[in-house]
Amino acid sequence: MRVKLALAPMVNLTHAAFRELVAHFGGCRLFFTEMVNVRHLKSLPPSKDPYLFPAERDRPLVVQLVGREPSDFEFAVRRLEELGYTAGYNLNLGCTKGRFQRYGWGASLLEEPSLVDEILSAMSSSTEREISVKMRVPKGFPRGTFPELVEVFERWRVSFLVVHARSPEDGFKRPARWQLLKRIKEQTSLEVWGNGDVFSPEDTLRMVEETGVDGVVIGRAALIRPWIFRDVEACLGGKNPLPFEEAAGEAVELFPQYLMRFLPERWWSKRLDAFLYWFLQNFSGALFYFRKLLKCGDFNSKVLQVKELVEKAKDVRSYPVAPFLPVR
Ligand SMILES: Cc1cc2nc3c(=O)[nH]c(=O)nc-3n(C[C@H](O)[C@H](O)[C@H](O)COP(=O)(O)O)c2cc1C
């Protein structure tokens, strides 16, 4: 079996430094930036924007865009074309945060297929590169706006759909419903990449077998184990996953170095904390360790503490690494 694997876009987490870490371990075939607001691109040239900084090995790299005004998307894509390293653009129709609902961004657009049509038209007019969409399952599926959205996606030759197998109302409260992926796959000729609650290499293979999706996009489990993509490949080849101590040791050694190499200094500490919140969920005492680490103040002491923790490697969880702390 061949599975296309991608790292999901995640705000404050899938920046250049983290993508480089995932690329270091291998196995991931596509990277997304965290979502970038199209309006943001009006004020800052993309080459100066840390949200858009590339790393070295995070290719192909797709920029994820969020917003509402078609003209903002047109402008943003035209500006991003200057960068040269982008493999394509992804339209965010999945984010459900309160602010997004208020402004009618992200998943709110699932209720407005004609506006999605205008946005895709605007994006297509500014680029020859691939345009993809990341969405949640719209309300009323398989009826509601879904058939119209598919028509729009097919008309604009969207290169693939990433479907997070939850509705906007689900938030993260209920488990992902993979059976919806199978039904979506049956109802469109477009490539469908599945997403939601893949927490182990075995889950990845099971998602493909049960739903027929063309690719699998992994989010939170990659924050906990940035080497999960390599483990999926090993699993496909009938090999064992990487030993935890070895992989985790490399991750805590390299990640701080990549933060310093690829991101501005003002980001280092906050992005380290954001990563550790997830990474520490490799240990059953995650919350205890996380609180302890937050207290120890500066960047270097945190790095030292987490290295010590990994060296001792006590109470390590095994796959599947379902997160037990809430999304924050
Ligand atoms: C902290 C966090 C930030 C996220 N940010 C984004 C984002 O910027 N764009 C997006 O499309 N989805 C975002 N998501 C959703 C993920 O891409 C993914 O769809 C979701 O986590 C389900 O996949 P998983 O079960 O593999 O984590 C975010 C999720 C989390 C947990």
Coordinates of N, CA, C and O in Angstrom, one line a residue, residues 117-252:
D117 N -17.0 30.1 -4.4 CA -16.8 30.1 -5.8 C -16.0 31.4 -6.2 O -15.0 31.3 -7.0
E118 N -16.4 32.5 -5.7 CA -15.7 33.8 -6.0 C -14.3 33.7 -5.5 O -13.4 34.2 -6.1
I119 N -14.1 33.2 -4.3 CA -12.7 33.1 -3.7 C -11.8 32.3 -4.6 O -10.7 32.6 -4.9
L120 N -12.3 31.1 -5.0 CA -11.5 30.2 -5.8 C -11.2 30.8 -7.1 O -10.1 30.7 -7.7
S121 N -12.2 31.5 -7.7 CA -12.0 32.2 -8.9 C -10.9 33.3 -8.8 O -9.9 33.4 -9.6
A122 N -10.9 34.0 -7.7 CA -9.9 35.1 -7.4 C -8.5 34.4 -7.3 O -7.6 34.9 -7.8
M123 N -8.5 33.3 -6.5 CA -7.2 32.7 -6.3 C -6.6 32.2 -7.6 O -5.4 32.4 -8.0
S124 N -7.5 31.5 -8.4 CA -7.1 30.9 -9.7 C -6.6 32.0 -10.7 O -5.7 31.7 -11.5
S125 N -7.2 33.2 -10.6 CA -6.8 34.2 -11.5 C -5.3 34.7 -11.2 O -4.7 35.4 -12.1
S126 N -4.8 34.4 -10.0 CA -3.5 34.9 -9.7 C -2.4 33.9 -9.7 O -1.2 34.2 -9.4
T127 N -2.7 32.7 -10.0 CA -1.6 31.6 -10.0 C -1.9 30.5 -10.9 O -3.1 30.2 -11.2
E128 N -0.9 29.8 -11.3 CA -1.0 28.6 -12.1 C -0.7 27.4 -11.1 O -0.8 26.2 -11.5
R129 N -0.3 27.7 -9.9 CA 0.0 26.6 -9.0 C -1.3 25.9 -8.5 O -2.4 26.5 -8.6
E130 N -1.1 24.8 -7.8 CA -2.2 24.0 -7.4 C -3.0 24.7 -6.2 O -2.4 25.3 -5.4
I131 N -4.3 24.6 -6.3 CA -5.1 25.1 -5.2 C -5.9 23.9 -4.6 O -6.5 23.1 -5.3
S132 N -5.8 23.9 -3.3 CA -6.5 22.8 -2.6 C -7.4 23.4 -1.5 O -7.3 24.6 -1.2
V133 N -8.2 22.6 -0.9 CA -9.1 23.1 0.1 C -9.0 22.2 1.3 O -8.9 21.0 1.2
K134 N -9.1 22.8 2.5 CA -9.2 22.0 3.8 C -10.5 22.3 4.4 O -10.8 23.5 4.6
M135 N -11.3 21.3 4.7 CA -12.7 21.6 5.1 C -13.1 20.7 6.2 O -12.6 19.6 6.4
R136 N -14.1 21.1 7.0 CA -14.9 20.2 7.8 C -16.1 19.7 7.0 O -16.3 20.2 5.9
V137 N -16.8 18.7 7.6 CA -17.9 18.1 6.8 C -19.1 19.1 7.1 O -19.5 19.3 8.2
P138 N -19.7 19.7 6.0 CA -20.7 20.7 6.2 C -22.0 20.2 6.8 O -22.3 19.0 6.7
K139 N -22.7 21.1 7.5 CA -23.9 20.8 8.2 C -24.9 20.2 7.1 O -24.9 20.6 6.0
G140 N -25.6 19.1 7.5 CA -26.6 18.6 6.6 C -26.1 17.6 5.6 O -26.8 17.0 4.7
F141 N -24.8 17.3 5.6 CA -24.1 16.4 4.7 C -24.9 15.0 4.7 O -25.3 14.6 5.8
P142 N -25.2 14.4 3.6 CA -24.7 14.6 2.2 C -25.6 15.7 1.5 O -25.3 16.0 0.3
R143 N -26.6 16.2 2.2 CA -27.4 17.3 1.5 C -26.8 18.6 2.0 O -25.6 18.8 2.1
G144 N -27.6 19.6 2.2 CA -27.1 20.9 2.6 C -26.3 21.5 1.5 O -26.6 21.4 0.3
T145 N -25.2 22.2 1.9 CA -24.4 22.9 0.8 C -23.4 22.0 0.2 O -22.7 22.4 -0.8
F146 N -23.3 20.7 0.6 CA -22.2 19.9 0.1 C -22.2 19.7 -1.4 O -21.2 19.9 -2.0
P147 N -23.4 19.3 -2.0 CA -23.3 19.1 -3.4 C -22.9 20.3 -4.2 O -22.1 20.2 -5.2
E148 N -23.3 21.5 -3.7 CA -23.0 22.7 -4.4 C -21.5 23.0 -4.3 O -20.8 23.5 -5.2
L149 N -21.0 22.8 -3.1 CA -19.5 23.0 -2.8 C -18.7 22.1 -3.7 O -17.7 22.6 -4.3
V150 N -19.1 20.8 -3.9 CA -18.3 19.9 -4.7 C -18.3 20.4 -6.2 O -17.3 20.4 -6.8
E151 N -19.5 20.9 -6.6 CA -19.5 21.5 -8.0 C -18.5 22.6 -8.1 O -17.8 22.7 -9.1
V152 N -18.5 23.5 -7.1 CA -17.6 24.6 -7.2 C -16.1 24.1 -7.2 O -15.3 24.5 -8.0
F153 N -15.8 23.2 -6.3 CA -14.4 22.6 -6.2 C -14.0 22.0 -7.6 O -12.9 22.2 -8.1
E154 N -15.0 21.3 -8.1 CA -14.6 20.6 -9.4 C -14.5 21.6 -10.5 O -13.6 21.5 -11.4
R155 N -15.3 22.6 -10.5 CA -15.2 23.7 -11.6 C -13.9 24.3 -11.5 O -13.3 24.6 -12.6
W156 N -13.4 24.6 -10.3 CA -12.1 25.3 -10.2 C -10.9 24.3 -10.2 O -9.8 24.7 -9.9
R157 N -11.2 23.1 -10.5 CA -10.1 22.0 -10.5 C -9.3 22.1 -9.3 O -8.0 22.1 -9.4
V158 N -9.9 22.1 -8.1 CA -9.2 22.0 -6.9 C -8.4 20.7 -6.9 O -8.9 19.6 -7.3
S159 N -7.1 20.8 -6.5 CA -6.2 19.6 -6.8 C -6.5 18.5 -5.8 O -6.4 17.3 -6.1
F160 N -6.9 18.8 -4.5 CA -7.3 17.8 -3.6 C -8.1 18.5 -2.4 O -7.9 19.7 -2.2
L161 N -8.9 17.7 -1.8 CA -9.7 18.2 -0.6 C -9.1 17.5 0.6 O -9.0 16.2 0.6
V162 N -8.7 18.3 1.6 CA -8.4 17.6 2.9 C -9.7 17.7 3.7 O -10.2 18.8 3.9
V163 N -10.2 16.6 4.2 CA -11.5 16.6 4.9 C -11.2 16.2 6.4 O -10.7 15.1 6.6
H164 N -11.4 17.1 7.3 CA -11.4 16.8 8.7 C -12.8 16.2 9.1 O -13.8 16.9 8.9
A165 N -12.8 15.0 9.5 CA -14.0 14.2 9.5 C -14.9 14.6 10.7 O -15.3 13.7 11.5
R166 N -15.1 15.9 10.9 CA -16.0 16.4 11.9 C -16.8 17.5 11.3 O -16.3 18.2 10.4
S167 N -18.0 17.8 11.9 CA -18.7 19.0 11.4 C -18.2 20.2 12.2 O -17.6 20.1 13.2
P168 N -18.5 21.4 11.7 CA -18.1 22.6 12.4 C -18.7 22.6 13.9 O -18.0 23.0 14.8
E169 N -19.9 22.0 14.0 CA -20.5 22.0 15.4 C -19.8 21.0 16.3 O -19.9 21.2 17.5
D170 N -19.1 20.1 15.7 CA -18.5 19.0 16.6 C -17.3 19.6 17.4 O -16.9 19.1 18.4
G171 N -16.7 20.7 16.9 CA -15.5 21.2 17.5 C -14.5 20.1 17.6 O -14.2 19.4 16.6
F172 N -13.9 19.8 18.8 CA -13.1 18.6 19.0 C -13.8 17.7 20.0 O -13.2 16.8 20.5
K173 N -15.1 18.0 20.2 CA -15.8 17.3 21.3 C -16.0 15.8 21.1 O -15.9 15.0 21.9
R174 N -16.5 15.5 19.9 CA -16.8 14.1 19.6 C -15.7 13.5 18.7 O -15.0 14.3 18.0
P175 N -15.6 12.2 18.7 CA -14.5 11.6 17.8 C -14.8 11.9 16.4 O -15.9 12.1 15.9
A176 N -13.7 11.9 15.6 CA -13.8 12.0 14.1 C -14.6 10.9 13.6 O -14.6 9.8 14.1
R177 N -15.5 11.2 12.5 CA -16.3 10.1 11.9 C -15.8 9.7 10.6 O -16.1 10.4 9.6
W178 N -14.9 8.7 10.6 CA -14.2 8.4 9.3 C -15.2 7.9 8.3 O -14.9 8.0 7.1
Q179 N -16.4 7.3 8.7 CA -17.3 6.8 7.7 C -17.7 8.0 6.8 O -18.1 7.7 5.6
L180 N -17.7 9.2 7.2 CA -18.0 10.4 6.4 C -17.0 10.5 5.3 O -17.4 10.9 4.2
L181 N -15.8 10.2 5.5 CA -14.7 10.3 4.5 C -15.0 9.3 3.4 O -14.9 9.7 2.2
K182 N -15.5 8.1 3.7 CA -15.8 7.1 2.7 C -17.0 7.7 1.8 O -16.9 7.6 0.6
R183 N -17.9 8.3 2.4 CA -19.1 8.8 1.7 C -18.7 10.0 0.8 O -19.1 10.1 -0.4
I184 N -17.8 10.8 1.3 CA -17.3 12.0 0.5 C -16.5 11.5 -0.7 O -16.7 11.9 -1.8
K185 N -15.7 10.5 -0.4 CA -14.9 9.9 -1.5 C -15.8 9.4 -2.6 O -15.5 9.5 -3.8
E186 N -16.9 8.8 -2.2 CA -17.8 8.2 -3.2 C -18.5 9.3 -4.0 O -19.0 9.1 -5.1
Q187 N -18.6 10.5 -3.4 CA -19.4 11.5 -4.0 C -18.7 12.6 -4.8 O -19.2 13.6 -5.2
T188 N -17.4 12.4 -5.0 CA -16.6 13.4 -5.8 C -15.5 12.7 -6.5 O -15.0 11.6 -6.1
S189 N -15.2 13.3 -7.7 CA -14.1 12.7 -8.5 C -12.7 13.3 -8.0 O -11.7 12.9 -8.5
L190 N -12.8 14.3 -7.1 CA -11.6 14.9 -6.6 C -10.8 14.0 -5.7 O -11.4 13.1 -5.0
E191 N -9.5 14.2 -5.6 CA -8.7 13.5 -4.6 C -9.2 13.9 -3.2 O -9.3 15.1 -2.9
V192 N -9.3 12.9 -2.3 CA -9.7 13.3 -0.9 C -8.7 12.8 0.0 O -8.3 11.6 0.0
W193 N -8.2 13.7 0.9 CA -7.2 13.3 1.9 C -7.9 13.3 3.2 O -8.6 14.3 3.6
G194 N -7.8 12.3 4.0 CA -8.5 12.2 5.3 C -7.8 12.8 6.4 O -6.5 12.8 6.4
N195 N -8.5 13.3 7.4 CA -7.9 13.9 8.6 C -8.8 13.8 9.8 O -10.0 13.9 9.6
G196 N -8.2 13.6 10.9 CA -9.0 13.5 12.2 C -8.7 12.2 12.9 O -9.1 11.1 12.5
D197 N -8.1 12.4 14.1 CA -7.9 11.3 15.1 C -7.1 10.2 14.5 O -7.3 9.0 14.8
V198 N -6.0 10.5 13.8 CA -5.1 9.5 13.4 C -3.9 9.6 14.4 O -3.2 10.6 14.5
F199 N -3.8 8.6 15.3 CA -2.9 8.7 16.4 C -1.8 7.6 16.4 O -1.0 7.5 17.4
S200 N -1.7 6.9 15.3 CA -0.6 5.8 15.3 C -0.4 5.4 13.8 O -1.3 5.7 13.0
P201 N 0.7 4.8 13.5 CA 0.9 4.2 12.2 C -0.3 3.3 11.8 O -0.8 3.4 10.6
E202 N -0.7 2.5 12.7 CA -1.8 1.5 12.4 C -3.1 2.3 12.0 O -3.8 1.9 11.1
D203 N -3.4 3.4 12.8 CA -4.6 4.2 12.4 C -4.5 4.7 11.0 O -5.5 4.8 10.3
T204 N -3.3 5.1 10.6 CA -3.1 5.7 9.2 C -3.5 4.6 8.2 O -4.3 4.9 7.3
L205 N -3.0 3.4 8.4 CA -3.3 2.4 7.4 C -4.8 2.0 7.5 O -5.5 1.8 6.4
R206 N -5.3 2.0 8.7 CA -6.8 1.7 8.8 C -7.7 2.8 8.2 O -8.6 2.4 7.5
M207 N -7.3 4.0 8.3 CA -8.1 5.1 7.7 C -8.1 4.8 6.1 O -9.2 4.9 5.5
V208 N -7.0 4.5 5.6 CA -7.0 4.3 4.1 C -7.8 3.1 3.7 O -8.6 3.1 2.8
E209 N -7.6 2.0 4.5 CA -8.4 0.8 4.2 C -9.9 1.0 4.3 O -10.7 0.5 3.5
E210 N -10.3 1.6 5.4 CA -11.7 1.7 5.7 C -12.4 2.8 4.8 O -13.6 2.7 4.6
T211 N -11.7 3.8 4.4 CA -12.4 4.9 3.7 C -12.0 5.1 2.2 O -12.7 5.7 1.5
G212 N -10.8 4.5 1.8 CA -10.4 4.7 0.5 C -9.8 6.0 0.2 O -9.6 6.4 -1.0
V213 N -9.5 6.8 1.2 CA -8.9 8.2 0.9 C -7.5 8.1 0.2 O -6.9 7.0 0.3
D214 N -7.2 9.1 -0.5 CA -6.0 9.1 -1.3 C -4.7 9.5 -0.5 O -3.6 9.3 -0.9
G215 N -5.0 10.2 0.6 CA -3.9 10.6 1.5 C -4.3 10.8 2.9 O -5.6 10.8 3.2
V216 N -3.4 10.9 3.8 CA -3.7 11.0 5.2 C -3.0 12.2 5.8 O -1.8 12.4 5.6
V217 N -3.7 13.1 6.5 CA -3.1 14.3 7.0 C -3.1 14.2 8.5 O -4.2 14.0 9.1
I218 N -2.0 14.4 9.1 CA -1.9 14.1 10.6 C -1.5 15.4 11.3 O -0.6 16.2 10.9
G219 N -2.3 15.7 12.3 CA -2.1 16.9 13.1 C -1.5 16.7 14.5 O -0.3 16.6 14.6
R220 N -2.4 16.5 15.5 CA -1.9 16.5 16.9 C -0.9 15.4 17.1 O 0.0 15.6 17.9
A221 N -1.1 14.2 16.5 CA -0.2 13.1 16.8 C 1.2 13.4 16.3 O 2.2 12.9 16.9
A222 N 1.3 14.3 15.3 CA 2.7 14.7 14.8 C 3.3 15.7 15.8 O 4.5 15.8 15.8
L223 N 2.5 16.4 16.5 CA 3.1 17.3 17.5 C 3.6 16.5 18.7 O 4.6 16.9 19.3
I224 N 2.9 15.4 19.0 CA 3.4 14.6 20.1 C 4.6 13.7 19.6 O 5.6 13.6 20.3
R225 N 4.5 13.2 18.4 CA 5.6 12.4 17.8 C 6.0 13.0 16.5 O 5.4 12.5 15.5
P226 N 6.8 13.9 16.4 CA 7.2 14.5 15.1 C 7.7 13.5 14.1 O 7.9 13.7 12.9
W227 N 8.1 12.3 14.6 CA 8.6 11.2 13.7 C 7.5 10.2 13.3 O 7.8 9.2 12.8
I228 N 6.3 10.5 13.5 CA 5.2 9.6 13.3 C 5.2 9.2 11.8 O 4.9 8.0 11.4
F229 N 5.5 10.1 10.9 CA 5.5 9.8 9.4 C 6.5 8.7 9.1 O 6.2 7.9 8.3
R230 N 7.6 8.9 9.7 CA 8.7 7.8 9.5 C 8.2 6.5 10.0 O 8.4 5.4 9.4
D231 N 7.5 6.5 11.2 CA 7.0 5.3 11.7 C 5.9 4.7 10.8 O 5.8 3.4 10.7
V232 N 5.1 5.5 10.2 CA 4.1 5.0 9.2 C 4.8 4.2 8.1 O 4.5 3.1 7.7
E233 N 5.9 4.9 7.6 CA 6.6 4.2 6.5 C 7.2 2.9 6.9 O 7.2 1.9 6.2
A234 N 7.7 2.9 8.1 CA 8.3 1.7 8.7 C 7.3 0.6 8.8 O 7.5 -0.6 8.4
C235 N 6.1 1.0 9.2 CA 5.0 0.1 9.4 C 4.6 -0.5 8.1 O 4.3 -1.7 7.9
L236 N 4.6 0.3 7.0 CA 4.2 -0.1 5.7 C 5.2 -1.1 5.2 O 4.9 -2.1 4.4
G237 N 6.5 -1.0 5.6 CA 7.5 -1.9 5.1 C 7.7 -3.0 6.1 O 8.7 -3.7 6.0
G238 N 6.8 -3.2 7.0 CA 6.9 -4.3 8.0 C 8.0 -4.1 9.0 O 8.5 -5.1 9.6
K239 N 8.4 -2.9 9.3 CA 9.5 -2.6 10.2 C 8.9 -2.0 11.5 O 7.8 -1.5 11.5
N240 N 9.8 -2.1 12.6 CA 9.3 -1.5 13.9 C 9.5 0.0 13.8 O 10.3 0.6 13.2
P241 N 8.6 0.7 14.6 CA 8.8 2.2 14.8 C 10.1 2.5 15.4 O 10.8 1.6 16.0
L242 N 10.6 3.8 15.3 CA 11.8 4.2 15.9 C 11.7 4.1 17.5 O 10.7 4.4 18.0
P243 N 12.8 3.6 18.1 CA 12.7 3.6 19.6 C 12.5 5.0 20.1 O 13.1 6.0 19.7
F244 N 11.6 5.1 21.1 CA 11.2 6.4 21.6 C 12.5 7.2 22.1 O 12.6 8.4 21.7
E245 N 13.3 6.6 22.9 CA 14.5 7.4 23.4 C 15.3 8.0 22.3 O 15.7 9.2 22.4
E246 N 15.5 7.3 21.3 CA 16.4 7.8 20.2 C 15.7 9.0 19.5 O 16.2 10.0 19.3
A247 N 14.4 8.7 19.1 CA 13.7 9.8 18.3 C 13.4 11.0 19.2 O 13.7 12.1 18.8
A248 N 13.0 10.8 20.4 CA 12.7 11.9 21.3 C 13.9 12.7 21.6 O 13.9 13.9 21.7
G249 N 15.1 12.0 21.8 CA 16.3 12.6 22.1 C 16.7 13.6 20.9 O 17.1 14.7 21.1
E250 N 16.6 13.1 19.7 CA 16.9 13.9 18.5 C 15.9 15.1 18.5 O 16.3 16.2 18.2
A251 N 14.6 14.9 18.8 CA 13.7 16.0 18.7 C 14.0 17.1 19.6 O 14.0 18.3 19.3
V252 N 14.3 16.7 20.9 CA 14.6 17.8 21.8 C 16.0 18.5 21.6 O 16.2 19.6 22.1

